């Protein structure tokens, strides 16, 4: 399978659904890529599901690039998107182009994603002009959740839904190649999807989007702090890993591990020589 480029993703609209998952490290990115997922997002959800932080605003460029590099080392097929951390474009919009280019040049990502905020269009325009493919993100935008009423479904009344539609249209015009819709009523997501030429990728946005994304740790049961309604857990790994660790501990304490097959030997004559 060839490496996926932005144009491949655009061509999937109205052909088949687009698949996307997050990844933060080499082994998981390898598995996702081997499964043929179209896009991998090195999400700033890294903060919550990997680093044990409360807010995505607590990760910066250093952490994001570190993990993005591990992911791109593993990926042969999927389009890899680096999620721009809060302080890389919202705190200092003037630094946004330089930071977006770091995801491409240093971490070898294919695109970047950034969340809607008051200077989103200006920042997106600059990054697109610099030749970097941008994925937009509207609806529930965790980096600014405090400004939009918390971690709640967005666009629930006509006025709020109209605002989301306007943001989507503006982002398409500004040159985004795709749009994440997070926690948006399914019919509103469907309206936006129908209005745009670029694909929409939903998370908590229902079945009418062009594609879907989930946080990998949520879908495999490796994040136990909370479980949003939109998550479907396809496997529950945490109890299985817990059991394996307990088994290991008990076997070490009981002297059952390591067994002969896990040990190395020395020839008897060498041992005799040593003992003499
Ligand atoms: O950081 C992330 O994981 C995301 C997805 C929820 C789209 O932005």
PDB file of C-alpha atoms and ligand atoms in Angstrom:
ATOM      1  CA  UNK A   1       0.000   0.000   0.000  1.00  0.00           C
ATOM      2  CA  UNK A   2       1.316   3.465  -0.914  1.00  0.00           C
ATOM      3  CA  UNK A   3       1.706   6.329   1.525  1.00  0.00           C
ATOM      4  CA  UNK A   4      -1.551   8.276   1.832  1.00  0.00           C
ATOM      5  CA  UNK A   5      -1.448  11.930   0.791  1.00  0.00           C
ATOM      6  CA  UNK A   6      -3.946  14.733   1.433  1.00  0.00           C
ATOM      7  CA  UNK A   7      -5.390  14.390  -2.084  1.00  0.00           C
ATOM      8  CA  UNK A   8      -6.279  10.716  -1.357  1.00  0.00           C
ATOM      9  CA  UNK A   9      -8.310  11.828   1.663  1.00  0.00           C
ATOM     10  CA  UNK A  10     -10.168  14.486  -0.369  1.00  0.00           C
ATOM     11  CA  UNK A  11     -11.048  11.885  -3.005  1.00  0.00           C
ATOM     12  CA  UNK A  12     -12.632   9.601  -0.407  1.00  0.00           C
ATOM     13  CA  UNK A  13     -15.503  12.035   0.211  1.00  0.00           C
ATOM     14  CA  UNK A  14     -18.758  10.520  -1.104  1.00  0.00           C
ATOM     15  CA  UNK A  15     -16.859   7.299  -2.026  1.00  0.00           C
ATOM     16  CA  UNK A  16     -16.416   5.518   1.283  1.00  0.00           C
ATOM     17  CA  UNK A  17     -16.130   6.349   4.977  1.00  0.00           C
ATOM     18  CA  UNK A  18     -12.763   7.645   6.222  1.00  0.00           C
ATOM     19  CA  UNK A  19     -11.107   6.071   9.274  1.00  0.00           C
ATOM     20  CA  UNK A  20      -8.912   7.882  11.771  1.00  0.00           C
ATOM     21  CA  UNK A  21      -7.470   7.042  15.211  1.00  0.00           C
ATOM     22  CA  UNK A  22      -5.064   8.764  17.537  1.00  0.00           C
ATOM     23  CA  UNK A  23      -1.630   7.324  18.339  1.00  0.00           C
ATOM     24  CA  UNK A  24       1.188   8.527  20.550  1.00  0.00           C
ATOM     25  CA  UNK A  25       3.923   5.900  20.203  1.00  0.00           C
ATOM     26  CA  UNK A  26       5.668   3.500  17.832  1.00  0.00           C
ATOM     27  CA  UNK A  27       4.048   0.123  18.713  1.00  0.00           C
ATOM     28  CA  UNK A  28       0.449   1.342  18.623  1.00  0.00           C
ATOM     29  CA  UNK A  29       1.021   3.456  15.497  1.00  0.00           C
ATOM     30  CA  UNK A  30       2.428   0.317  13.790  1.00  0.00           C
ATOM     31  CA  UNK A  31      -0.686  -1.703  14.642  1.00  0.00           C
ATOM     32  CA  UNK A  32      -3.028   1.067  13.483  1.00  0.00           C
ATOM     33  CA  UNK A  33      -1.099   1.472  10.244  1.00  0.00           C
ATOM     34  CA  UNK A  34      -1.065  -2.285   9.578  1.00  0.00           C
ATOM     35  CA  UNK A  35      -4.857  -2.321  10.050  1.00  0.00           C
ATOM     36  CA  UNK A  36      -5.162   0.124   7.127  1.00  0.00           C
ATOM     37  CA  UNK A  37      -6.578   3.125   9.026  1.00  0.00           C
ATOM     38  CA  UNK A  38      -6.517   6.160   6.690  1.00  0.00           C
ATOM     39  CA  UNK A  39      -5.294   8.857   9.091  1.00  0.00           C
ATOM     40  CA  UNK A  40      -3.433   8.879  12.412  1.00  0.00           C
ATOM     41  CA  UNK A  41      -3.706  11.913  14.662  1.00  0.00           C
ATOM     42  CA  UNK A  42      -0.969  12.509  17.203  1.00  0.00           C
ATOM     43  CA  UNK A  43      -3.567  14.186  19.391  1.00  0.00           C
ATOM     44  CA  UNK A  44      -2.930  16.554  22.252  1.00  0.00           C
ATOM     45  CA  UNK A  45      -5.182  14.112  24.127  1.00  0.00           C
ATOM     46  CA  UNK A  46      -1.675  12.772  24.829  1.00  0.00           C
ATOM     47  CA  UNK A  47      -1.951  15.035  27.892  1.00  0.00           C
ATOM     48  CA  UNK A  48      -4.920  13.145  29.363  1.00  0.00           C
ATOM     49  CA  UNK A  49      -4.571   9.557  28.196  1.00  0.00           C
ATOM     50  CA  UNK A  50      -0.788   9.097  28.263  1.00  0.00           C
ATOM     51  CA  UNK A  51       0.785  11.755  30.479  1.00  0.00           C
ATOM     52  CA  UNK A  52      -1.830  11.796  33.268  1.00  0.00           C
ATOM     53  CA  UNK A  53      -2.451  15.549  33.005  1.00  0.00           C
ATOM     54  CA  UNK A  54      -5.823  17.219  33.550  1.00  0.00           C
ATOM     55  CA  UNK A  55      -5.939  19.442  30.470  1.00  0.00           C
ATOM     56  CA  UNK A  56      -4.699  19.307  26.901  1.00  0.00           C
ATOM     57  CA  UNK A  57      -3.405  22.857  27.415  1.00  0.00           C
ATOM     58  CA  UNK A  58      -0.678  21.373  29.604  1.00  0.00           C
ATOM     59  CA  UNK A  59       1.295  19.863  26.713  1.00  0.00           C
ATOM     60  CA  UNK A  60       3.582  21.927  24.526  1.00  0.00           C
ATOM     61  CA  UNK A  61       5.611  21.576  21.360  1.00  0.00           C
ATOM     62  CA  UNK A  62       8.357  19.544  23.053  1.00  0.00           C
ATOM     63  CA  UNK A  63       6.001  16.734  24.119  1.00  0.00           C
ATOM     64  CA  UNK A  64       3.986  16.793  20.893  1.00  0.00           C
ATOM     65  CA  UNK A  65       7.067  16.591  18.647  1.00  0.00           C
ATOM     66  CA  UNK A  66       8.617  13.858  20.790  1.00  0.00           C
ATOM     67  CA  UNK A  67       5.528  11.635  20.359  1.00  0.00           C
ATOM     68  CA  UNK A  68       4.886  12.634  16.737  1.00  0.00           C
ATOM     69  CA  UNK A  69       8.407  11.487  15.838  1.00  0.00           C
ATOM     70  CA  UNK A  70       7.750   8.053  17.381  1.00  0.00           C
ATOM     71  CA  UNK A  71       4.513   7.735  15.394  1.00  0.00           C
ATOM     72  CA  UNK A  72       5.944   8.773  12.017  1.00  0.00           C
ATOM     73  CA  UNK A  73       8.844   6.317  12.486  1.00  0.00           C
ATOM     74  CA  UNK A  74       6.244   3.534  12.544  1.00  0.00           C
ATOM     75  CA  UNK A  75       3.857   4.619   9.822  1.00  0.00           C
ATOM     76  CA  UNK A  76       4.205   3.512   6.202  1.00  0.00           C
ATOM     77  CA  UNK A  77       0.697   4.087   4.897  1.00  0.00           C
ATOM     78  CA  UNK A  78      -1.552   6.407   6.922  1.00  0.00           C
ATOM     79  CA  UNK A  79      -1.593  10.197   6.690  1.00  0.00           C
ATOM     80  CA  UNK A  80      -0.095  11.464   9.964  1.00  0.00           C
ATOM     81  CA  UNK A  81      -1.452  14.668  11.482  1.00  0.00           C
ATOM     82  CA  UNK A  82       0.278  16.528  14.298  1.00  0.00           C
ATOM     83  CA  UNK A  83      -2.096  18.241  16.723  1.00  0.00           C
ATOM     84  CA  UNK A  84      -0.883  21.757  17.438  1.00  0.00           C
ATOM     85  CA  UNK A  85      -0.737  22.327  21.196  1.00  0.00           C
ATOM     86  CA  UNK A  86      -2.536  25.305  22.708  1.00  0.00           C
ATOM     87  CA  UNK A  87       0.492  27.498  23.345  1.00  0.00           C
ATOM     88  CA  UNK A  88       1.917  26.890  19.833  1.00  0.00           C
ATOM     89  CA  UNK A  89      -0.790  28.969  18.110  1.00  0.00           C
ATOM     90  CA  UNK A  90      -3.404  30.319  20.556  1.00  0.00           C
ATOM     91  CA  UNK A  91      -1.071  31.900  23.096  1.00  0.00           C
ATOM     92  CA  UNK A  92       1.261  33.213  20.388  1.00  0.00           C
ATOM     93  CA  UNK A  93      -0.464  33.304  16.982  1.00  0.00           C
ATOM     94  CA  UNK A  94       2.685  34.839  15.459  1.00  0.00           C
ATOM     95  CA  UNK A  95       4.605  31.645  16.211  1.00  0.00           C
ATOM     96  CA  UNK A  96       1.991  29.392  14.595  1.00  0.00           C
ATOM     97  CA  UNK A  97       3.603  29.073  11.150  1.00  0.00           C
ATOM     98  CA  UNK A  98       7.018  28.284  12.600  1.00  0.00           C
ATOM     99  CA  UNK A  99       5.474  25.673  14.932  1.00  0.00           C
ATOM    100  CA  UNK A 100       3.372  24.082  12.174  1.00  0.00           C
ATOM    101  CA  UNK A 101       6.506  23.746  10.038  1.00  0.00           C
ATOM    102  CA  UNK A 102       8.281  21.979  12.928  1.00  0.00           C
ATOM    103  CA  UNK A 103       5.629  19.208  12.811  1.00  0.00           C
ATOM    104  CA  UNK A 104       6.382  18.763   9.096  1.00  0.00           C
ATOM    105  CA  UNK A 105      10.162  19.226   9.023  1.00  0.00           C
ATOM    106  CA  UNK A 106      11.240  17.764  12.362  1.00  0.00           C
ATOM    107  CA  UNK A 107       8.528  15.201  13.143  1.00  0.00           C
ATOM    108  CA  UNK A 108       7.843  14.288   9.480  1.00  0.00           C
ATOM    109  CA  UNK A 109       4.060  14.692   9.859  1.00  0.00           C
ATOM    110  CA  UNK A 110       1.958  15.165   6.723  1.00  0.00           C
ATOM    111  CA  UNK A 111      -0.402  17.794   8.156  1.00  0.00           C
ATOM    112  CA  UNK A 112      -1.363  19.649  11.324  1.00  0.00           C
ATOM    113  CA  UNK A 113      -4.663  20.084  13.155  1.00  0.00           C
ATOM    114  CA  UNK A 114      -5.787  23.099  15.130  1.00  0.00           C
ATOM    115  CA  UNK A 115      -8.900  23.929  17.109  1.00  0.00           C
ATOM    116  CA  UNK A 116     -11.315  26.792  16.471  1.00  0.00           C
ATOM    117  CA  UNK A 117     -10.591  29.976  18.469  1.00  0.00           C
ATOM    118  CA  UNK A 118     -11.103  33.701  17.857  1.00  0.00           C
ATOM    119  CA  UNK A 119      -8.005  34.077  15.609  1.00  0.00           C
ATOM    120  CA  UNK A 120      -8.425  30.683  13.945  1.00  0.00           C
ATOM    121  CA  UNK A 121      -8.931  31.962  10.402  1.00  0.00           C
ATOM    122  CA  UNK A 122      -5.927  34.284  10.488  1.00  0.00           C
ATOM    123  CA  UNK A 123      -3.699  31.505  11.895  1.00  0.00           C
ATOM    124  CA  UNK A 124      -5.008  28.854   9.475  1.00  0.00           C
ATOM    125  CA  UNK A 125      -4.443  31.226   6.548  1.00  0.00           C
ATOM    126  CA  UNK A 126      -0.803  31.737   7.535  1.00  0.00           C
ATOM    127  CA  UNK A 127      -0.118  28.015   7.918  1.00  0.00           C
ATOM    128  CA  UNK A 128      -1.845  27.113   4.636  1.00  0.00           C
ATOM    129  CA  UNK A 129       0.158  29.864   2.849  1.00  0.00           C
ATOM    130  CA  UNK A 130       3.340  28.288   4.225  1.00  0.00           C
ATOM    131  CA  UNK A 131       2.378  25.116   2.359  1.00  0.00           C
ATOM    132  CA  UNK A 132       1.221  23.044   5.323  1.00  0.00           C
ATOM    133  CA  UNK A 133      -2.008  21.031   5.080  1.00  0.00           C
ATOM    134  CA  UNK A 134      -4.409  21.970   7.888  1.00  0.00           C
ATOM    135  CA  UNK A 135      -7.243  19.998   9.455  1.00  0.00           C
ATOM    136  CA  UNK A 136      -9.732  22.218  11.306  1.00  0.00           C
ATOM    137  CA  UNK A 137     -11.564  21.251  14.516  1.00  0.00           C
ATOM    138  CA  UNK A 138     -14.893  22.777  15.569  1.00  0.00           C
ATOM    139  CA  UNK A 139     -17.680  21.980  18.032  1.00  0.00           C
ATOM    140  CA  UNK A 140     -16.288  20.946  21.399  1.00  0.00           C
ATOM    141  CA  UNK A 141     -12.749  22.343  21.382  1.00  0.00           C
ATOM    142  CA  UNK A 142     -11.080  21.000  24.556  1.00  0.00           C
ATOM    143  CA  UNK A 143      -8.260  23.593  24.560  1.00  0.00           C
ATOM    144  CA  UNK A 144     -10.844  26.374  25.117  1.00  0.00           C
ATOM    145  CA  UNK A 145     -13.573  24.327  26.839  1.00  0.00           C
ATOM    146  CA  UNK A 146     -13.760  26.913  29.633  1.00  0.00           C
ATOM    147  CA  UNK A 147     -14.820  29.569  27.080  1.00  0.00           C
ATOM    148  CA  UNK A 148     -17.587  27.460  25.485  1.00  0.00           C
ATOM    149  CA  UNK A 149     -19.408  26.297  28.600  1.00  0.00           C
ATOM    150  CA  UNK A 150     -17.290  23.237  29.426  1.00  0.00           C
ATOM    151  CA  UNK A 151     -17.128  19.736  27.951  1.00  0.00           C
ATOM    152  CA  UNK A 152     -20.635  19.850  26.495  1.00  0.00           C
ATOM    153  CA  UNK A 153     -22.321  19.117  23.172  1.00  0.00           C
ATOM    154  CA  UNK A 154     -22.082  22.236  20.966  1.00  0.00           C
ATOM    155  CA  UNK A 155     -24.580  23.619  18.442  1.00  0.00           C
ATOM    156  CA  UNK A 156     -27.691  22.488  20.284  1.00  0.00           C
ATOM    157  CA  UNK A 157     -29.841  25.513  19.408  1.00  0.00           C
ATOM    158  CA  UNK A 158     -30.372  27.135  16.025  1.00  0.00           C
ATOM    159  CA  UNK A 159     -28.125  30.108  16.779  1.00  0.00           C
ATOM    160  CA  UNK A 160     -25.220  27.982  18.031  1.00  0.00           C
ATOM    161  CA  UNK A 161     -25.642  25.548  15.122  1.00  0.00           C
ATOM    162  CA  UNK A 162     -25.566  28.495  12.684  1.00  0.00           C
ATOM    163  CA  UNK A 163     -22.241  29.596  14.225  1.00  0.00           C
ATOM    164  CA  UNK A 164     -20.778  26.124  13.680  1.00  0.00           C
ATOM    165  CA  UNK A 165     -21.935  26.135  10.055  1.00  0.00           C
ATOM    166  CA  UNK A 166     -20.286  29.537   9.516  1.00  0.00           C
ATOM    167  CA  UNK A 167     -17.037  28.344  11.092  1.00  0.00           C
ATOM    168  CA  UNK A 168     -17.035  25.222   8.888  1.00  0.00           C
ATOM    169  CA  UNK A 169     -17.623  27.219   5.693  1.00  0.00           C
ATOM    170  CA  UNK A 170     -14.913  29.748   6.627  1.00  0.00           C
ATOM    171  CA  UNK A 171     -12.385  27.013   7.393  1.00  0.00           C
ATOM    172  CA  UNK A 172     -13.063  25.307   4.060  1.00  0.00           C
ATOM    173  CA  UNK A 173     -12.627  28.667   2.268  1.00  0.00           C
ATOM    174  CA  UNK A 174      -9.369  29.282   4.141  1.00  0.00           C
ATOM    175  CA  UNK A 175      -7.959  26.042   2.765  1.00  0.00           C
ATOM    176  CA  UNK A 176      -8.477  23.305   5.362  1.00  0.00           C
ATOM    177  CA  UNK A 177      -8.405  19.835   3.777  1.00  0.00           C
ATOM    178  CA  UNK A 178     -10.711  18.272   6.397  1.00  0.00           C
ATOM    179  CA  UNK A 179     -12.626  19.168   9.516  1.00  0.00           C
ATOM    180  CA  UNK A 180     -13.052  17.406  12.850  1.00  0.00           C
ATOM    181  CA  UNK A 181     -16.552  17.864  14.287  1.00  0.00           C
ATOM    182  CA  UNK A 182     -16.507  17.062  18.008  1.00  0.00           C
ATOM    183  CA  UNK A 183     -19.673  16.643  20.088  1.00  0.00           C
ATOM    184  CA  UNK A 184     -22.152  18.117  17.618  1.00  0.00           C
ATOM    185  CA  UNK A 185     -25.756  16.896  17.151  1.00  0.00           C
ATOM    186  CA  UNK A 186     -25.842  14.313  14.355  1.00  0.00           C
ATOM    187  CA  UNK A 187     -28.224  16.282  12.123  1.00  0.00           C
ATOM    188  CA  UNK A 188     -26.060  19.438  12.358  1.00  0.00           C
ATOM    189  CA  UNK A 189     -22.964  17.378  11.529  1.00  0.00           C
ATOM    190  CA  UNK A 190     -24.931  15.971   8.579  1.00  0.00           C
ATOM    191  CA  UNK A 191     -25.843  19.485   7.377  1.00  0.00           C
ATOM    192  CA  UNK A 192     -22.219  20.626   7.585  1.00  0.00           C
ATOM    193  CA  UNK A 193     -21.029  17.464   5.821  1.00  0.00           C
ATOM    194  CA  UNK A 194     -23.520  18.076   3.012  1.00  0.00           C
ATOM    195  CA  UNK A 195     -22.431  21.709   2.584  1.00  0.00           C
ATOM    196  CA  UNK A 196     -18.679  21.128   2.378  1.00  0.00           C
ATOM    197  CA  UNK A 197     -16.498  19.725  -0.387  1.00  0.00           C
ATOM    198  CA  UNK A 198     -13.867  18.707   2.181  1.00  0.00           C
ATOM    199  CA  UNK A 199     -14.453  15.646   4.398  1.00  0.00           C
ATOM    200  CA  UNK A 200     -15.792  15.920   7.935  1.00  0.00           C
ATOM    201  CA  UNK A 201     -14.437  13.570  10.589  1.00  0.00           C
ATOM    202  CA  UNK A 202     -16.760  13.080  13.531  1.00  0.00           C
ATOM    203  CA  UNK A 203     -16.148  12.288  17.184  1.00  0.00           C
ATOM    204  CA  UNK A 204     -19.428  12.330  19.032  1.00  0.00           C
ATOM    205  CA  UNK A 205     -20.984  13.809  15.881  1.00  0.00           C
ATOM    206  CA  UNK A 206     -23.051  10.882  14.611  1.00  0.00           C
ATOM    207  CA  UNK A 207     -23.216   8.804  11.489  1.00  0.00           C
ATOM    208  CA  UNK A 208     -23.562  11.443   8.770  1.00  0.00           C
ATOM    209  CA  UNK A 209     -19.932  12.574   8.861  1.00  0.00           C
ATOM    210  CA  UNK A 210     -17.575  11.483   6.087  1.00  0.00           C
ATOM    211  CA  UNK A 211     -15.354   9.697   8.605  1.00  0.00           C
ATOM    212  CA  UNK A 212     -14.850   8.895  12.272  1.00  0.00           C
ATOM    213  CA  UNK A 213     -12.062   9.358  14.794  1.00  0.00           C
ATOM    214  CA  UNK A 214     -11.620   7.915  18.287  1.00  0.00           C
ATOM    215  CA  UNK A 215      -8.892   8.218  20.874  1.00  0.00           C
ATOM    216  CA  UNK A 216      -7.066   4.877  20.752  1.00  0.00           C
ATOM    217  CA  UNK A 217      -6.746   4.522  24.543  1.00  0.00           C
ATOM    218  CA  UNK A 218     -10.532   4.965  24.883  1.00  0.00           C
ATOM    219  CA  UNK A 219     -11.398   2.345  22.283  1.00  0.00           C
ATOM    220  CA  UNK A 220      -9.037  -0.321  23.656  1.00  0.00           C
ATOM    221  CA  UNK A 221      -9.858   0.266  27.333  1.00  0.00           C
ATOM    222  CA  UNK A 222      -6.582   1.853  28.371  1.00  0.00           C
ATOM    223  CA  UNK A 223      -8.004   5.019  29.872  1.00  0.00           C
ATOM    224  CA  UNK A 224     -10.101   4.486  32.959  1.00  0.00           C
ATOM    225  CA  UNK A 225     -10.480   8.021  34.387  1.00  0.00           C
ATOM    226  CA  UNK A 226     -13.701   8.789  32.464  1.00  0.00           C
ATOM    227  CA  UNK A 227     -15.563   7.457  29.426  1.00  0.00           C
ATOM    228  CA  UNK A 228     -17.407   9.902  27.149  1.00  0.00           C
ATOM    229  CA  UNK A 229     -20.810   8.768  25.769  1.00  0.00           C
ATOM    230  CA  UNK A 230     -19.472   8.723  22.194  1.00  0.00           C
ATOM    231  CA  UNK A 231     -16.759   6.152  22.938  1.00  0.00           C
ATOM    232  CA  UNK A 232     -17.239   2.555  21.877  1.00  0.00           C
ATOM    233  CA  UNK A 233     -14.790   0.265  23.636  1.00  0.00           C
ATOM    234  CA  UNK A 234     -13.796  -2.533  21.238  1.00  0.00           C
ATOM    235  CA  UNK A 235     -11.634  -4.343  23.791  1.00  0.00           C
ATOM    236  CA  UNK A 236     -10.990  -3.810  27.492  1.00  0.00           C
ATOM    237  CA  UNK A 237      -7.230  -4.171  27.823  1.00  0.00           C
ATOM    238  CA  UNK A 238      -6.667  -2.641  31.262  1.00  0.00           C
ATOM    239  CA  UNK A 239      -7.935  -5.637  33.310  1.00  0.00           C
ATOM    240  CA  UNK A 240      -6.018  -8.058  31.072  1.00  0.00           C
ATOM    241  CA  UNK A 241      -2.765  -6.144  31.508  1.00  0.00           C
ATOM    242  CA  UNK A 242      -3.443  -5.819  35.254  1.00  0.00           C
ATOM    243  CA  UNK A 243      -3.882  -9.620  35.515  1.00  0.00           C
ATOM    244  CA  UNK A 244      -0.672 -10.288  33.567  1.00  0.00           C
ATOM    245  CA  UNK A 245       1.294  -7.967  35.866  1.00  0.00           C
ATOM    246  CA  UNK A 246      -0.132  -9.663  38.962  1.00  0.00           C
ATOM    247  CA  UNK A 247       0.728 -13.103  37.547  1.00  0.00           C
ATOM    248  CA  UNK A 248       4.299 -11.955  36.908  1.00  0.00           C
ATOM    249  CA  UNK A 249       4.609 -10.555  40.426  1.00  0.00           C
ATOM    250  CA  UNK A 250       3.339 -13.786  41.991  1.00  0.00           C
ATOM    251  CA  UNK A 251       5.577 -15.997  39.860  1.00  0.00           C
ATOM    252  CA  UNK A 252       8.671 -13.975  40.794  1.00  0.00           C
ATOM    253  CA  UNK A 253       7.739 -14.095  44.477  1.00  0.00           C
ATOM    254  CA  UNK A 254       7.114 -17.868  44.253  1.00  0.00           C
ATOM    255  CA  UNK A 255      10.336 -18.546  42.316  1.00  0.00           C
ATOM    256  CA  UNK A 256       8.400 -19.847  39.280  1.00  0.00           C
ATOM    257  CA  UNK A 257       9.811 -17.196  36.948  1.00  0.00           C
ATOM    258  CA  UNK A 258      12.310 -17.364  35.331  1.00  0.00           C
ATOM    259  CA  UNK A 259      12.072 -21.056  34.388  1.00  0.00           C
ATOM    260  CA  UNK A 260      14.826 -22.989  32.588  1.00  0.00           C
ATOM    261  CA  UNK A 261      13.572 -21.870  29.162  1.00  0.00           C
ATOM    262  CA  UNK A 262      14.114 -18.217  30.111  1.00  0.00           C
ATOM    263  CA  UNK A 263      17.655 -18.784  31.434  1.00  0.00           C
ATOM    264  CA  UNK A 264      21.125 -19.078  29.868  1.00  0.00           C
ATOM    265  CA  UNK A 265      23.550 -21.910  30.637  1.00  0.00           C
ATOM    266  CA  UNK A 266      27.300 -22.412  30.720  1.00  0.00           C
ATOM    267  CA  UNK A 267      29.046 -25.677  29.673  1.00  0.00           C
ATOM    268  CA  UNK A 268      29.859 -27.973  32.624  1.00  0.00           C
ATOM    269  CA  UNK A 269      33.618 -28.065  31.765  1.00  0.00           C
ATOM    270  CA  UNK A 270      33.771 -24.252  31.871  1.00  0.00           C
ATOM    271  CA  UNK A 271      32.011 -24.234  35.205  1.00  0.00           C
ATOM    272  CA  UNK A 272      34.411 -26.936  36.529  1.00  0.00           C
ATOM    273  CA  UNK A 273      37.373 -24.873  35.305  1.00  0.00           C
ATOM    274  CA  UNK A 274      36.052 -21.856  37.118  1.00  0.00           C
ATOM    275  CA  UNK A 275      35.377 -23.797  40.316  1.00  0.00           C
ATOM    276  CA  UNK A 276      38.947 -25.301  40.243  1.00  0.00           C
TER     277      UNK A 276
HETATM  278  O1  LIG B   1      -6.450  15.319  20.688  1.00  0.00           O
HETATM  279  C1  LIG B   1      -7.283  14.535  20.207  1.00  0.00           C
HETATM  280  O2  LIG B   1      -7.292  13.332  20.464  1.00  0.00           O
HETATM  281  C2  LIG B   1      -8.299  15.093  19.329  1.00  0.00           C
HETATM  282  C3  LIG B   1      -9.385  14.175  18.868  1.00  0.00           C
HETATM  283  C4  LIG B   1     -10.404  14.057  19.920  1.00  0.00           C
HETATM  284  C5  LIG B   1      -9.961  14.603  17.587  1.00  0.00           C
HETATM  285  O3  LIG B   1      -8.269  16.247  19.018  1.00  0.00           O
END
